Amino acid sequence: MNGFEKDELARYGRQVILPGFGIGAQEKLKSARVLMVGLGGLGSPVSLYLCAAGIGTLGLVDRDVVELHNLHRQVLFSETDVGRSKVQAAAERLRGLNSHPRLEVHGEGIHPDNARELIRAYDIVVDGSDNFSTRYLVNDACVLEGKPLVSGSIFQNEGQVAVFHPAQGGPCYRCLFPSPPAPGSVPNCAEAGVLGCLPGVIGSLQSNEVVKWITGLGDPLLGRLLHLDLATGRTRTVQVKRDPSCPVCGKAPEIESIEPTRYLADVCRIASNEEDGEEIEPQILSRRMQAGGEVVLLDVREPFEREMARIEPSLFIPMGSISEKWQSLSKEKDLFVYCHHGMRSLNVTRFLRNKGLSRVKNLSGGINAWSLTVDPQVPRY
């Protein structure tokens, strides 16, 4: 095999002998530079399979550390990696799988200041992020740099995969979803849960799209979105057309550069909530409780969550019962609402305020933030 070391012939032999694949396709993989954004549930299978397939250079982007609750779906890591940088742990694991690919680690993550420069250095980008700010940032930077984007997302039992590349006539992510949903309106996996094997399936499909795109084999999901429901075993494919009025790839684009404030929705939300008194930070609430102030905590999670962890003392009314039971709450006391990560409780806070309970606030970051910053004895999940 021209340009390959001797052991690579044995390593890649099973895919090289596929009809239509051959040495030429393997050489294309070895010459390719792929950027993997996010090393979580989706990034784990994508990086493993692309490394195993013989991608020449794989960029690894993530600024987080490995946590115990990651391990049920993030199969790139092991128990001994808990507390370690994800990019460093991932690079170590991938080098053990295949020593040939060049691994480039980007532990600073992707943000508005480096997105275009980072993406410019690669041939194709895979999005495995778990938040809308990053998803839109990656899409916009890919459009501006003319790079194809393999997008994947998951929710509970469902997932979807698509390829976006306006430079070749396809749509971009904003053609399908022009703008992010309102903060807190769509729960993430930490709030809604996710079946552990789902990101394995969707991530594998993403890696397949990367291989197809690089080698030119098969029919990539350009202009098509593949939706999969593991609970029913059903799949469907939706045609996605390029939107002439798209704000980034349309005929008169509004987005022609990466403006940091456009991708800081969560930061803006928190600042706004603090200004109008909607939220309180865990440390501040803890100090108030220690000072002996009369406060009431309201847990709006589900019963099974309360069995795993709770802040005591606290009232318990699941979010689904608030509309029936809110009148039992006192308007004369300071009330602090909490859930897992602070999104459900923020919606409950706003509901109660609309009902006239002016002294209610949301615990920012929920019980997860309480455990991290106030009381580590409270289990995280």
Tab-separated table of C-alpha atoms in Angstrom, residues 267-280 346 349-350 353-354 357-362 364:
chain	number	residue	atom	x	y	z
A	267	VAL	CA	-24.670	34.212	30.100
A	268	CYS	CA	-27.123	36.941	29.115
A	269	ARG	CA	-29.987	34.958	30.635
A	270	ILE	CA	-28.199	34.545	33.947
A	271	ALA	CA	-27.241	38.208	34.099
A	272	SER	CA	-30.810	39.235	33.305
A	273	ASN	CA	-32.251	36.867	35.893
A	274	GLU	CA	-29.919	38.225	38.550
A	275	GLU	CA	-30.853	41.800	37.699
A	276	ASP	CA	-34.591	41.229	38.022
A	277	GLY	CA	-34.262	39.015	41.063
A	278	GLU	CA	-35.351	35.758	39.447
A	279	GLU	CA	-32.326	33.732	40.559
A	280	ILE	CA	-30.034	33.283	43.524
A	346	LEU	CA	-36.851	28.620	36.549
A	349	THR	CA	-40.408	30.383	39.494
A	350	ARG	CA	-41.880	32.426	36.657
A	353	ARG	CA	-44.411	35.023	40.189
A	354	ASN	CA	-47.221	35.368	37.678
A	357	LEU	CA	-45.737	35.124	44.777
A	358	SER	CA	-43.261	37.985	44.513
A	359	ARG	CA	-40.752	36.550	47.009
A	360	VAL	CA	-39.865	33.445	45.001
A	361	LYS	CA	-36.472	32.890	43.357
A	362	ASN	CA	-34.832	30.111	41.385
A	364	SER	CA	-29.251	28.946	39.861
